[in-house]
Tab-separated table of C-alpha atoms and ligand atoms in Angstrom:
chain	number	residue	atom	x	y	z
E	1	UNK	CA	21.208	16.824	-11.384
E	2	UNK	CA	18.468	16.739	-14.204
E	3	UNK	CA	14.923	16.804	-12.923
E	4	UNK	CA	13.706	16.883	-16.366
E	5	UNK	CA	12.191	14.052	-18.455
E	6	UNK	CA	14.429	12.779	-21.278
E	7	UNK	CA	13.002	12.525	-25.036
E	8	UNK	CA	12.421	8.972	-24.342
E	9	UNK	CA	10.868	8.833	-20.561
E	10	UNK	CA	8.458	11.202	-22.372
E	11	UNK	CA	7.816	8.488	-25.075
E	12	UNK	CA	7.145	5.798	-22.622
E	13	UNK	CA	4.708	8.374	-20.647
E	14	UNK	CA	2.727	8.162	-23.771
E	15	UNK	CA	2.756	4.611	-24.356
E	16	UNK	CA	1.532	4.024	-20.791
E	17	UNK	CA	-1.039	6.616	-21.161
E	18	UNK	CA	-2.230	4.908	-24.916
E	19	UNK	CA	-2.082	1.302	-22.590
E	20	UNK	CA	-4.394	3.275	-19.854
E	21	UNK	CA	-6.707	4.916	-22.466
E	22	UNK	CA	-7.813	1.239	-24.146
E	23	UNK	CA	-7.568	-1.429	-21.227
E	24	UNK	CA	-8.314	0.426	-18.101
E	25	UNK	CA	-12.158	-0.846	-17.970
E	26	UNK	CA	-13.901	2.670	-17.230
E	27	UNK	CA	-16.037	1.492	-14.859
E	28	UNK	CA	-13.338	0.523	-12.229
E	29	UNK	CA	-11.573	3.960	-12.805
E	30	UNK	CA	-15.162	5.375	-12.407
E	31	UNK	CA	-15.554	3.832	-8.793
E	32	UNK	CA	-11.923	4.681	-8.002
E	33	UNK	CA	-12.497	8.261	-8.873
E	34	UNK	CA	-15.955	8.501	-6.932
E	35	UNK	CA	-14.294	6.133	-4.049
E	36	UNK	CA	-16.191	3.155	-4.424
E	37	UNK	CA	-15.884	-0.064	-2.507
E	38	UNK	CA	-13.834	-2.320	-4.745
E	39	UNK	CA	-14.285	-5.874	-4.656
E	40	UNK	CA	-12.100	-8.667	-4.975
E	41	UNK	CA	-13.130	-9.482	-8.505
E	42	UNK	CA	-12.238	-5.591	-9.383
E	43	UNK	CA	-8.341	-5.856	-8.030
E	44	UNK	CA	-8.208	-8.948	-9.178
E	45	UNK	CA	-9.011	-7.802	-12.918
E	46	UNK	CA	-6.936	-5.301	-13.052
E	47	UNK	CA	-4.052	-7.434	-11.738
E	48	UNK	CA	-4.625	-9.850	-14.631
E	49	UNK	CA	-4.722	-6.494	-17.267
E	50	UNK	CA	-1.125	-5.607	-15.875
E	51	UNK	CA	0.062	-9.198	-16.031
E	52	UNK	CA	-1.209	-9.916	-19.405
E	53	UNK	CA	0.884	-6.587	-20.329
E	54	UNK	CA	4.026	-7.769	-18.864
E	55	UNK	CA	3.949	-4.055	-16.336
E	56	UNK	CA	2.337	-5.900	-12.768
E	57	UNK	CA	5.559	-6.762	-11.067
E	58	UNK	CA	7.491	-3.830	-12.581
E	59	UNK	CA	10.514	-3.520	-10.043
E	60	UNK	CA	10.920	-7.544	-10.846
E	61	UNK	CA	13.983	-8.281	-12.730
E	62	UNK	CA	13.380	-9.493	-16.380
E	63	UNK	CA	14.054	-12.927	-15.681
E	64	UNK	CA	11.396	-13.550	-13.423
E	65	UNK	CA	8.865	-11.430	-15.453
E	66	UNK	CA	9.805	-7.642	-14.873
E	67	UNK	CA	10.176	-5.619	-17.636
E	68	UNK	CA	13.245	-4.341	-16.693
E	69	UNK	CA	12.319	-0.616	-15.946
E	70	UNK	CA	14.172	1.845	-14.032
E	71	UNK	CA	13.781	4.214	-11.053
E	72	UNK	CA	12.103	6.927	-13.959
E	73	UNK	CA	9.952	4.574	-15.842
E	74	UNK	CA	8.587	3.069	-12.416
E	75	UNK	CA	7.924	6.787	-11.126
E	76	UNK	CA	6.464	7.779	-14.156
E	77	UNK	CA	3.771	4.303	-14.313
E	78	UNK	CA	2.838	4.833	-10.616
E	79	UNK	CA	1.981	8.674	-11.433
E	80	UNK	CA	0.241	7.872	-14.815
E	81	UNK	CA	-2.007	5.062	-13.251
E	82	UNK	CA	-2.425	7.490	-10.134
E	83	UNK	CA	-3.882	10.489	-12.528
E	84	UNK	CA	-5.877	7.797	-14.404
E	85	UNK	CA	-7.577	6.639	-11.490
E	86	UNK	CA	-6.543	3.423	-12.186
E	87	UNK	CA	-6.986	0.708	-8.689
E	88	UNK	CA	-3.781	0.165	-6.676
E	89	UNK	CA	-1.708	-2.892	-7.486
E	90	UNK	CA	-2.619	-5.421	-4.235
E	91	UNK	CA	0.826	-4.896	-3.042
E	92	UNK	CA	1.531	-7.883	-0.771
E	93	UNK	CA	2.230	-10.434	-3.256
E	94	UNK	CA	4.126	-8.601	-6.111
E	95	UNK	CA	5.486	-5.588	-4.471
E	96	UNK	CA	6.372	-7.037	-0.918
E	97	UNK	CA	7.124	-11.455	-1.146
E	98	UNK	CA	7.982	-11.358	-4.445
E	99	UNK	CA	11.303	-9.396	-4.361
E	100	UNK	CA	11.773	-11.462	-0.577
E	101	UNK	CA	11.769	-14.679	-2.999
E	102	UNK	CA	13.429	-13.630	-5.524
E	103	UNK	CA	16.888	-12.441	-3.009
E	104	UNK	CA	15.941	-15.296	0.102
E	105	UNK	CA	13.743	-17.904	-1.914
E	106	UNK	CA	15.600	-21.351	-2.870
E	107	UNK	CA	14.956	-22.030	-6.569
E	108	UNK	CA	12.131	-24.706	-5.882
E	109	UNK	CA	10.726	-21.619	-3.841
E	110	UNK	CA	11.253	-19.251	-6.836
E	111	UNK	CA	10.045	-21.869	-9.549
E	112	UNK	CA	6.508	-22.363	-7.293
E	113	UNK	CA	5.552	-19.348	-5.858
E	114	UNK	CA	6.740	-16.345	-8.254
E	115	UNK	CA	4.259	-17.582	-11.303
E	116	UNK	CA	1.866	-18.008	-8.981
E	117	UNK	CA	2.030	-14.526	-7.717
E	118	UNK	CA	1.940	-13.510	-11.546
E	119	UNK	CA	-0.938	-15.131	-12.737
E	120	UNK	CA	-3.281	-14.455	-9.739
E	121	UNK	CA	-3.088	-18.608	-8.497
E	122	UNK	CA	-2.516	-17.330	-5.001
E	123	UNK	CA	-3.552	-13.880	-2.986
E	124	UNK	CA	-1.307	-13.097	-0.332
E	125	UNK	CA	-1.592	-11.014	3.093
E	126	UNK	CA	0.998	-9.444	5.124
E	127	UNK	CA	1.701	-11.324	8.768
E	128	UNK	CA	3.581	-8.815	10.495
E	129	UNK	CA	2.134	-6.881	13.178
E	130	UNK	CA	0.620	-8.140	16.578
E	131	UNK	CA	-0.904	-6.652	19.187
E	132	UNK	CA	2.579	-5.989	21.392
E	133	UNK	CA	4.739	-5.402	17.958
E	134	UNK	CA	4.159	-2.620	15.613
E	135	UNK	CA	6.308	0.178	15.767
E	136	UNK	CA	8.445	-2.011	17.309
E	137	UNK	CA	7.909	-4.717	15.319
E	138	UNK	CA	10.707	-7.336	16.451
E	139	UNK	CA	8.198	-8.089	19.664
E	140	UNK	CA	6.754	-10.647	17.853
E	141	UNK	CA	5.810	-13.068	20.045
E	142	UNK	CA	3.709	-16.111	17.491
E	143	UNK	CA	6.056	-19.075	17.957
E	144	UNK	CA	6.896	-21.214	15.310
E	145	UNK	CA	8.205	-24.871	16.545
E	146	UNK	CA	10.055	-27.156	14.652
E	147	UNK	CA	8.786	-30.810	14.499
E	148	UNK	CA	10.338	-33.568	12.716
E	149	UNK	CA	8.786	-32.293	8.851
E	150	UNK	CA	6.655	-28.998	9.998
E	151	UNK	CA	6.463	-26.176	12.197
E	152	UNK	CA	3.783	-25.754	14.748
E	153	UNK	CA	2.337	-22.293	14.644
E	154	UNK	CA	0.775	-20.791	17.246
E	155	UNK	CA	-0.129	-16.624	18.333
E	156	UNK	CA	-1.807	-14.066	16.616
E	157	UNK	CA	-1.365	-11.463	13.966
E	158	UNK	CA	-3.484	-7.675	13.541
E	159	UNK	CA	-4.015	-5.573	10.968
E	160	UNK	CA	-3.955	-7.884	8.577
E	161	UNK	CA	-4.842	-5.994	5.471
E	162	UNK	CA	-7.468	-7.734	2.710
E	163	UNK	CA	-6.517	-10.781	4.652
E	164	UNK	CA	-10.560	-12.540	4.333
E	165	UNK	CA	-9.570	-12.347	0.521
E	166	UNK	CA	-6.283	-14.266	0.854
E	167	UNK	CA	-5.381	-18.189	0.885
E	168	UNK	CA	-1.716	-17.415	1.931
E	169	UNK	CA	0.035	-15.183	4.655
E	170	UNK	CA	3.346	-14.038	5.275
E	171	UNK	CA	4.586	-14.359	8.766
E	172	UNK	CA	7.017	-13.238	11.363
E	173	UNK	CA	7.737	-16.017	13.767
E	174	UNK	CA	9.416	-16.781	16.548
E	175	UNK	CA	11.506	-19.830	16.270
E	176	UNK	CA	14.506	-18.796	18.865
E	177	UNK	CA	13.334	-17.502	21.931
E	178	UNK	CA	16.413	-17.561	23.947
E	179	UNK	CA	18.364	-15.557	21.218
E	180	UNK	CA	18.166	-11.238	21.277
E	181	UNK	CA	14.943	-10.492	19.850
E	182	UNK	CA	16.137	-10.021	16.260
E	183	UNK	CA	17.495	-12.896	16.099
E	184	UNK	CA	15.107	-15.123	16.836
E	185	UNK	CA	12.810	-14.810	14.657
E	186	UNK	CA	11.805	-16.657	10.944
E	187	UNK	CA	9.853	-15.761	7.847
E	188	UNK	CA	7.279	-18.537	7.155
E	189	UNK	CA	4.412	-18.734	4.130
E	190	UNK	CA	1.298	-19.642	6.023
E	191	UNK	CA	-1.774	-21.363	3.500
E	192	UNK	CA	-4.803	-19.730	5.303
E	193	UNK	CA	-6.817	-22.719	4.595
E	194	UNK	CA	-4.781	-25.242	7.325
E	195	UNK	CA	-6.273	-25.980	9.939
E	196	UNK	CA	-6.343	-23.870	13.305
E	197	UNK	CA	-6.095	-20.797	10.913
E	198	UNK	CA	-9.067	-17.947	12.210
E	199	UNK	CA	-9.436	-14.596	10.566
E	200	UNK	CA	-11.682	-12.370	12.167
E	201	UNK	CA	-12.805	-8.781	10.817
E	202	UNK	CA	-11.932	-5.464	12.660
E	203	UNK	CA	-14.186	-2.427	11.121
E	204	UNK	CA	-11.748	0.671	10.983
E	205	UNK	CA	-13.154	3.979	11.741
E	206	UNK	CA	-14.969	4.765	8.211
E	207	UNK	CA	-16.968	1.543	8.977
E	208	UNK	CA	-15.379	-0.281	6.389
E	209	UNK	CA	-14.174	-4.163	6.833
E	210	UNK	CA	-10.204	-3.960	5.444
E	211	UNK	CA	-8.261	-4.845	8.295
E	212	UNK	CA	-7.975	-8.421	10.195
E	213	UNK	CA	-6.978	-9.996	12.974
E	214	UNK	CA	-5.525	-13.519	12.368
E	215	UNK	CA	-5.065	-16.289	14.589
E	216	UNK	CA	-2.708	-19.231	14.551
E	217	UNK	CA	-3.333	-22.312	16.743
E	218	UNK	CA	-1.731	-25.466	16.500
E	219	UNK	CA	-0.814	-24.575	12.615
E	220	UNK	CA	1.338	-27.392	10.786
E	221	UNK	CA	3.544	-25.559	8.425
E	222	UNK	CA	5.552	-27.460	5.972
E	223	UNK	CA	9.673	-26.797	6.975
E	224	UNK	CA	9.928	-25.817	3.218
E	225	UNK	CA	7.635	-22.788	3.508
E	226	UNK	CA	10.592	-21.509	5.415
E	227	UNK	CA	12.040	-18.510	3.803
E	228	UNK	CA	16.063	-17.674	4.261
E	229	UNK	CA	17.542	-19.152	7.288
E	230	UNK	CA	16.031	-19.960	9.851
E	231	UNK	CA	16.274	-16.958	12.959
E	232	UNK	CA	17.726	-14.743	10.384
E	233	UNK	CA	13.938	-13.581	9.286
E	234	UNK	CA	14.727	-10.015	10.123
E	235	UNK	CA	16.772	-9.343	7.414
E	236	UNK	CA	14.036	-10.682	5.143
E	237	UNK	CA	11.546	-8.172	7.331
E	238	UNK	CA	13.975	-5.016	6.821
E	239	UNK	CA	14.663	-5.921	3.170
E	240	UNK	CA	10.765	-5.884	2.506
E	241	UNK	CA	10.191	-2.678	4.097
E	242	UNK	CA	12.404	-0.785	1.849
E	243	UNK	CA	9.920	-2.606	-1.009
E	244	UNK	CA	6.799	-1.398	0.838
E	245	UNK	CA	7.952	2.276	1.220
E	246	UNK	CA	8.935	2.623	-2.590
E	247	UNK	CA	5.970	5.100	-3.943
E	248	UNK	CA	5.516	6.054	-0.498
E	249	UNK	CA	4.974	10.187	-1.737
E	250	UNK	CA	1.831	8.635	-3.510
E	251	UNK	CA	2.658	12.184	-5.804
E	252	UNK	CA	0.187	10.756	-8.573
E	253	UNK	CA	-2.625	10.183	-6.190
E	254	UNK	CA	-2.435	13.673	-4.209
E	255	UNK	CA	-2.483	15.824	-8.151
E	256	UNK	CA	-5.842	13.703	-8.614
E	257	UNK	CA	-7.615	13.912	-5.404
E	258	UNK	CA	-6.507	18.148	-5.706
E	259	UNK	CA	-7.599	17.962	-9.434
E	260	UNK	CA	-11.008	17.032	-7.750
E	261	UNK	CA	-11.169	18.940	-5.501
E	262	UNK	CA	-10.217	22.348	-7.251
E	263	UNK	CA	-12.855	21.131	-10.020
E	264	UNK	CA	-15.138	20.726	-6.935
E	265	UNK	CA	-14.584	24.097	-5.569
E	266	UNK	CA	-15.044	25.872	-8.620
E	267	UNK	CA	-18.084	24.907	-9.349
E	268	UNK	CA	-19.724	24.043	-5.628
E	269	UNK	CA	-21.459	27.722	-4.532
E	270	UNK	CA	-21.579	28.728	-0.680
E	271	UNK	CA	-23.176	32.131	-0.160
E	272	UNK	CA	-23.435	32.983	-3.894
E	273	UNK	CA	-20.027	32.392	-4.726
E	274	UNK	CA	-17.879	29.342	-5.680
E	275	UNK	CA	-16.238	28.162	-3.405
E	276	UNK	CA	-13.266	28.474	-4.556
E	277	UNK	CA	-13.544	32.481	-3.921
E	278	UNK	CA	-13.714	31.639	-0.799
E	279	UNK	CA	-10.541	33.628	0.654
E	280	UNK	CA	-9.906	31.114	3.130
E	281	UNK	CA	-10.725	27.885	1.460
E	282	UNK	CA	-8.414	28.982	-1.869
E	283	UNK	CA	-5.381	29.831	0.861
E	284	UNK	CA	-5.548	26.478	1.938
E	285	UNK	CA	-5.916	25.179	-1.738
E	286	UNK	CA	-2.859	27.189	-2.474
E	287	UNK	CA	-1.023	26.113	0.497
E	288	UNK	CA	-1.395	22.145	-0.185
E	289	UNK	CA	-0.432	22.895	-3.647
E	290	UNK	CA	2.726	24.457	-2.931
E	291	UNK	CA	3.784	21.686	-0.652
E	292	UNK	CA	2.628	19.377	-3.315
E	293	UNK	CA	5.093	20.800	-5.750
E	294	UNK	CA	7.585	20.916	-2.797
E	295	UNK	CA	7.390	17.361	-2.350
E	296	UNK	CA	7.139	16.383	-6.126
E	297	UNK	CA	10.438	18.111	-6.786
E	298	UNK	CA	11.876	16.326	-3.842
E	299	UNK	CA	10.530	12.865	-5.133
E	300	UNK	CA	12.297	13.623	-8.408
E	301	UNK	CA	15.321	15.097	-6.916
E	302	UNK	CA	15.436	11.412	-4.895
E	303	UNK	CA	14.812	9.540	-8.117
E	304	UNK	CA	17.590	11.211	-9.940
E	305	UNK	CA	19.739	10.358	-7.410
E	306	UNK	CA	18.448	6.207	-7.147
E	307	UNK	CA	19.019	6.488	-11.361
E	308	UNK	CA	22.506	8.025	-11.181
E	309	UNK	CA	23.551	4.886	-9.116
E	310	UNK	CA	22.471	6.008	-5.619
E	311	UNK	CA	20.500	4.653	-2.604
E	312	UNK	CA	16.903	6.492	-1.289
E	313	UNK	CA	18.293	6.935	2.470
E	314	UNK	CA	16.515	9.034	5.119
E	315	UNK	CA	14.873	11.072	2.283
E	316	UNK	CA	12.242	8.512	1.768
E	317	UNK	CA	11.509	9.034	5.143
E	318	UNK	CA	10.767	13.153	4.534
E	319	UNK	CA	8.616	11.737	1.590
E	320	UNK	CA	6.547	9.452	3.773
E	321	UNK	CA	5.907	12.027	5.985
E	322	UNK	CA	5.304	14.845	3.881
E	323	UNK	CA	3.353	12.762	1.150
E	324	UNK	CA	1.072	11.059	3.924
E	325	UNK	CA	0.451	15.011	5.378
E	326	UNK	CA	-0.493	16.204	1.937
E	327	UNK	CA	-2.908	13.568	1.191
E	328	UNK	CA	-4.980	13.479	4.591
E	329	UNK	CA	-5.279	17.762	3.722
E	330	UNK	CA	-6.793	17.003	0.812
E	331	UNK	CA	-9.184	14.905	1.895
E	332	UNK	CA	-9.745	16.943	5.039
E	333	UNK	CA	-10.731	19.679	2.604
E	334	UNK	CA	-12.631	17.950	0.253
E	335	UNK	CA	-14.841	16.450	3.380
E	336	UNK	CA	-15.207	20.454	4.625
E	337	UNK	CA	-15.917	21.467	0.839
E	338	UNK	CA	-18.888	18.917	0.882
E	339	UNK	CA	-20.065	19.657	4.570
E	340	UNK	CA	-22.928	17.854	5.497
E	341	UNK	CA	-23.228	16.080	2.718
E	342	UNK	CA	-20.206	14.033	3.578
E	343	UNK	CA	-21.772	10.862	5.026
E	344	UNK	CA	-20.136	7.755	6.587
E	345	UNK	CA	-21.990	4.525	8.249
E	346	UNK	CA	-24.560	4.334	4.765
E	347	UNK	CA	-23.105	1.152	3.426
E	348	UNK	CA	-25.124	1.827	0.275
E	349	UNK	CA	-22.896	5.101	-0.421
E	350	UNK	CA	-19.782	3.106	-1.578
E	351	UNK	CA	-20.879	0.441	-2.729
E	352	UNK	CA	-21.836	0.335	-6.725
E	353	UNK	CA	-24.034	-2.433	-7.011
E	354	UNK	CA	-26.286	-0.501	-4.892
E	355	UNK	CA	-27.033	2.353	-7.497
E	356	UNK	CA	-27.964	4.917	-4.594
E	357	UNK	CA	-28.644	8.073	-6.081
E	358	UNK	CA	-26.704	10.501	-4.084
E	359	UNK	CA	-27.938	12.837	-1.665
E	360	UNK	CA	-26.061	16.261	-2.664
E	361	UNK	CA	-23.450	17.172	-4.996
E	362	UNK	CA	-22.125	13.689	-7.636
E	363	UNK	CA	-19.264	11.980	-4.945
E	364	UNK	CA	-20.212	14.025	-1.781
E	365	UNK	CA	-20.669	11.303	0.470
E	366	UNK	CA	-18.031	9.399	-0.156
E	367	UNK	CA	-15.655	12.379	1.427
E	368	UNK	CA	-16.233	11.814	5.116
E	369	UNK	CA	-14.955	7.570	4.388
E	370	UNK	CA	-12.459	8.756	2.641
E	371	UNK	CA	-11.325	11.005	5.223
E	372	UNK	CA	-11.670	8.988	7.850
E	373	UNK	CA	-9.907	6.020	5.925
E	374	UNK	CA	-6.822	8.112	4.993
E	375	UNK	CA	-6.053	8.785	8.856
E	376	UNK	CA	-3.867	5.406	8.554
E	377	UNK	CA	-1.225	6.809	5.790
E	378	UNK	CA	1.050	8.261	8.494
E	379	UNK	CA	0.285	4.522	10.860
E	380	UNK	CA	0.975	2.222	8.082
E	381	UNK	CA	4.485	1.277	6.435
E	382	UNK	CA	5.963	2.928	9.420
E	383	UNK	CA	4.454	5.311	11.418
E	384	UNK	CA	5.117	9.335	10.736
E	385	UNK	CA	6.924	9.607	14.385
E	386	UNK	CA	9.432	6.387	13.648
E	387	UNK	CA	10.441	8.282	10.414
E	388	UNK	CA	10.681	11.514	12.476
E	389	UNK	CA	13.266	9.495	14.616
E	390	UNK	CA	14.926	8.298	11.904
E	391	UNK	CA	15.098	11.838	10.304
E	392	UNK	CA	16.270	13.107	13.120
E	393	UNK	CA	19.486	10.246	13.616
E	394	UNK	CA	20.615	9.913	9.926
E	395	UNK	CA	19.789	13.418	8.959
E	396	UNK	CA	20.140	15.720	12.041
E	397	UNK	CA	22.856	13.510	13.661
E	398	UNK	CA	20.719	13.679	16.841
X	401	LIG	C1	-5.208	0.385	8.055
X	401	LIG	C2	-3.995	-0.375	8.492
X	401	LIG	C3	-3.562	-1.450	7.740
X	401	LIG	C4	-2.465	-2.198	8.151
X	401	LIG	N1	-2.118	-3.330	7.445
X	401	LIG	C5	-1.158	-4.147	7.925
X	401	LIG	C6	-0.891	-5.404	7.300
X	401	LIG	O1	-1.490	-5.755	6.280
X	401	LIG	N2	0.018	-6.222	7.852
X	401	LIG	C7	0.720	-5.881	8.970
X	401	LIG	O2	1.552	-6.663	9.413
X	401	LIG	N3	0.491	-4.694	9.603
X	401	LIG	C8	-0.428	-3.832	9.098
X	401	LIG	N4	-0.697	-2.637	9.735
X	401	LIG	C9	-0.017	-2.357	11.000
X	401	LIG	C10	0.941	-1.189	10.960
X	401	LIG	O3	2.135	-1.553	10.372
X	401	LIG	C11	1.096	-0.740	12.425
X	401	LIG	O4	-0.138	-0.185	12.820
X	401	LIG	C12	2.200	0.273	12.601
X	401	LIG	O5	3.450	-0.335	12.437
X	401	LIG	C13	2.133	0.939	14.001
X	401	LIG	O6	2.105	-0.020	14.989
X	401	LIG	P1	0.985	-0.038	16.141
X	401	LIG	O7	-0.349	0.151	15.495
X	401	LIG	O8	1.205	-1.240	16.971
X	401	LIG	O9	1.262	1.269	16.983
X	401	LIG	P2	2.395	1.453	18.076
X	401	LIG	O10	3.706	0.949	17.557
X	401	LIG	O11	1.913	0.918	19.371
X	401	LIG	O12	2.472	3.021	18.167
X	401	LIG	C14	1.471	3.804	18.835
X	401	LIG	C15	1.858	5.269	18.686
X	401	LIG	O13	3.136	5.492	19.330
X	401	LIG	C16	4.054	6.031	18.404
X	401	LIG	N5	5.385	5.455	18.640
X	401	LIG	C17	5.680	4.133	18.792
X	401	LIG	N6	7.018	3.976	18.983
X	401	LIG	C18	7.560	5.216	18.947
X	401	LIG	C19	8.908	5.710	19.051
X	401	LIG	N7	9.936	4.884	19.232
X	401	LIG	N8	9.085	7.057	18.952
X	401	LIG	C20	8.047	7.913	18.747
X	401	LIG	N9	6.747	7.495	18.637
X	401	LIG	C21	6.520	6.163	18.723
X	401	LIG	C22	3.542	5.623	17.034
X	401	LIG	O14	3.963	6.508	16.014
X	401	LIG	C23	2.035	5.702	17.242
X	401	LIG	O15	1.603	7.035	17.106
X	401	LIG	C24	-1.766	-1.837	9.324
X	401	LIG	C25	-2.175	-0.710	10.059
X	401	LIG	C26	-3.271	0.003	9.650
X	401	LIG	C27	-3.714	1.185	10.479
């Protein structure tokens, strides 16, 4: 197995980093780097930069707009844009419905939504999880009943991520309650704007308004927003997992948040030394940084295998794990290396058009949201304990 980079994948590494250099605006990787509240206008801007490039939906086959990259190429993007500070592609549209559409969708479903994803037309939200179903996420109770030319749609969804910036949600319903639990259940596009459609805002622990609940009452949904067959939604579920846990190391983002914090450490003094000098901080430096080529070599060692013909199995499961652990460190140090200074609750802090001078070192108090917005890497895209459990059956046999 070849972990290196061929001749070529170093080629395109440079033509992604010329396409970062001149139309990555430097004032949204500025607030990315300092971890600035980005607005809706900001992801939406970059979106249209991508799509105007032909790279936004780049695991998309070329017919429906992908530019036809492999396991490598995709790797090597998500690391570039990572070190670049670039904003993260808004997933739930391009990275999680679209490839749902593309292998479920009937070709009036493919011909309407899939440009529409593309260009921007529509912003999606993910309608999955509900109070009694997360981990175990066939619960979900919100019924869907089928009328004469609709559905009626009633229940509620949480967590809904960016969901008061969307018009259209993704849902798991119930439309079979009689039937064992995953098989009763249908994948239905919701427009936010129908009646008896309520999103209400749930402020996360950093004090920051990201997450939604979402409820459905008396919702008429058109029977063609159905997606696959009906009932048979959880194989449309499962096969947009395995889209939202591609990336899932996040190796690109952890060698930039360590960059700053090792430039942070050399040059931030506690008791007349850098910081860095610091016996105990630099062993914990070290120690992140070891794992952090640990996991990097494992992430290529996995992408090898995906390029040579193979399937990511159980090993994506080490990478969430060990990816989300490495990331929450660095953050945990970076809010010690500021100490005080790391404030959370000052809504001025993060947000740019605010121009707040800061109180402390440049970025300080944007450490302690940070922190305490990272905690939900190892909840999200399946908790660290399911992929323990599912370590321990396909790997360990247990
Ligand atoms: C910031 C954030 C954004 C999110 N965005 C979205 C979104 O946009 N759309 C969406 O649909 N969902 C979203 N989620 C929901 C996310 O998918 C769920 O939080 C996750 O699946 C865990 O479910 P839960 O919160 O109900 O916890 P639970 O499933 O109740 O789990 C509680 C605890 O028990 C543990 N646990 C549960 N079952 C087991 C088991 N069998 N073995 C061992 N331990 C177990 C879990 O690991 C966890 O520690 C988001 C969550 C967060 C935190």
């Amino acid at each position: 197995m070849d972990l290196n980079f061929s001749h070529e994948e170093e080629q395109f590494r440079s033509e992604v980093q010329a396409f970062l250099a001149e139309k990555l605006p430097q004032a949204l990787a500025d607030k990315v780097r300092a971890g600035l509240r980005l607005t809706k206008q900001d992801m939406q801007q970059w979106h249209a930069i991508l799509h105007a490039r032909g790279w936004l939906a780049n695991h998309w086959p070329v017919e429906h707009g992908g530019p036809g990259w492999d396991a490598v190429r995709k790797y090597i993007f998500d690391v570039e844009c990572a070190l670049a500070f670039a904003p993260r592609i808004v997933p739930f549209g391009v990275n999680m419905l679209g490839p749902v559409l593309i292998k479920y969708g009937t070709p009036a479903q493919k011909q309407y939504w899939l440009p529409r994803i593309l260009d921007g037309s529509d912003w999606w939200c993910q309608g999955y999880s509900e109070p009694g179903a997360g981990s175990d996420l066939a619960a979900v109770q919100t019924s869907a009943v089928r009328h004469s030319d609709h559905y009626l749609v009633n229940g509620q969804k949480t967590w809904t991520t960016l969901g008061h910036y969307a018009n259209m949600i993704f849902c798991l319903v119930r439309t079979d309650r009689q039937a064992k639990k995953q098989e009763g259940i249908s994948f239905l596009l919701v427009d936010m704007n129908t009646p008896g459609v309520e999103v209400r805002p749930i402020i996360t622990l950093d004090g920051e308004h990201e997450v939604n609940e979402v409820f459905f009452t008396d919702v008429k949904v058109p029977l063609e927003n159905l997606v696959g067959e009906e009932h048979r939604g959880w194989t449309c579920a499962k096969y947009l997992l395995t889209y939202e846990r591609t990336n899932i190391a996040g190796v690109g983002f952890s060698v930039a948040a360590l960059r700053e914090l090792k430039k942070f450490a050399a040059t931030h003094m506690k008791n007349g030394k850098p910081l860095a000098a610091d016996h105990y901080f630099a062993a914990r430096i070290a120690r992140v940084e070891i794992d952090l080529a640990n996991m990097s070599t494992t992430n290529l060692r996995m992408i090898a295998a995906v390029a040579g013909g193979g399937v990511p199995g159980a090993e994506s499961s080490m990478l969430k794990i060990r990816g989300t652990e490495i990331r929450q460190e660095i953050t945990s140090l970076m809010r010690k290396a500021v100490g005080p200074y790391a404030r959370f609750y000052v809504d001025e802090d993060y947000d740019a058009t605010q121009g707040m001078q800061d109180v402390g070192p440049p970025d300080a108090a944007r450490a302690a949201v940070s922190y305490f917005n990272n905690r939900k890497l190892s909840i999200f895209g399946g908790s660290n304990e399911i992929q323990r459990n599912i370590i321990s059956k396909m790997i360990l046999g247990l």
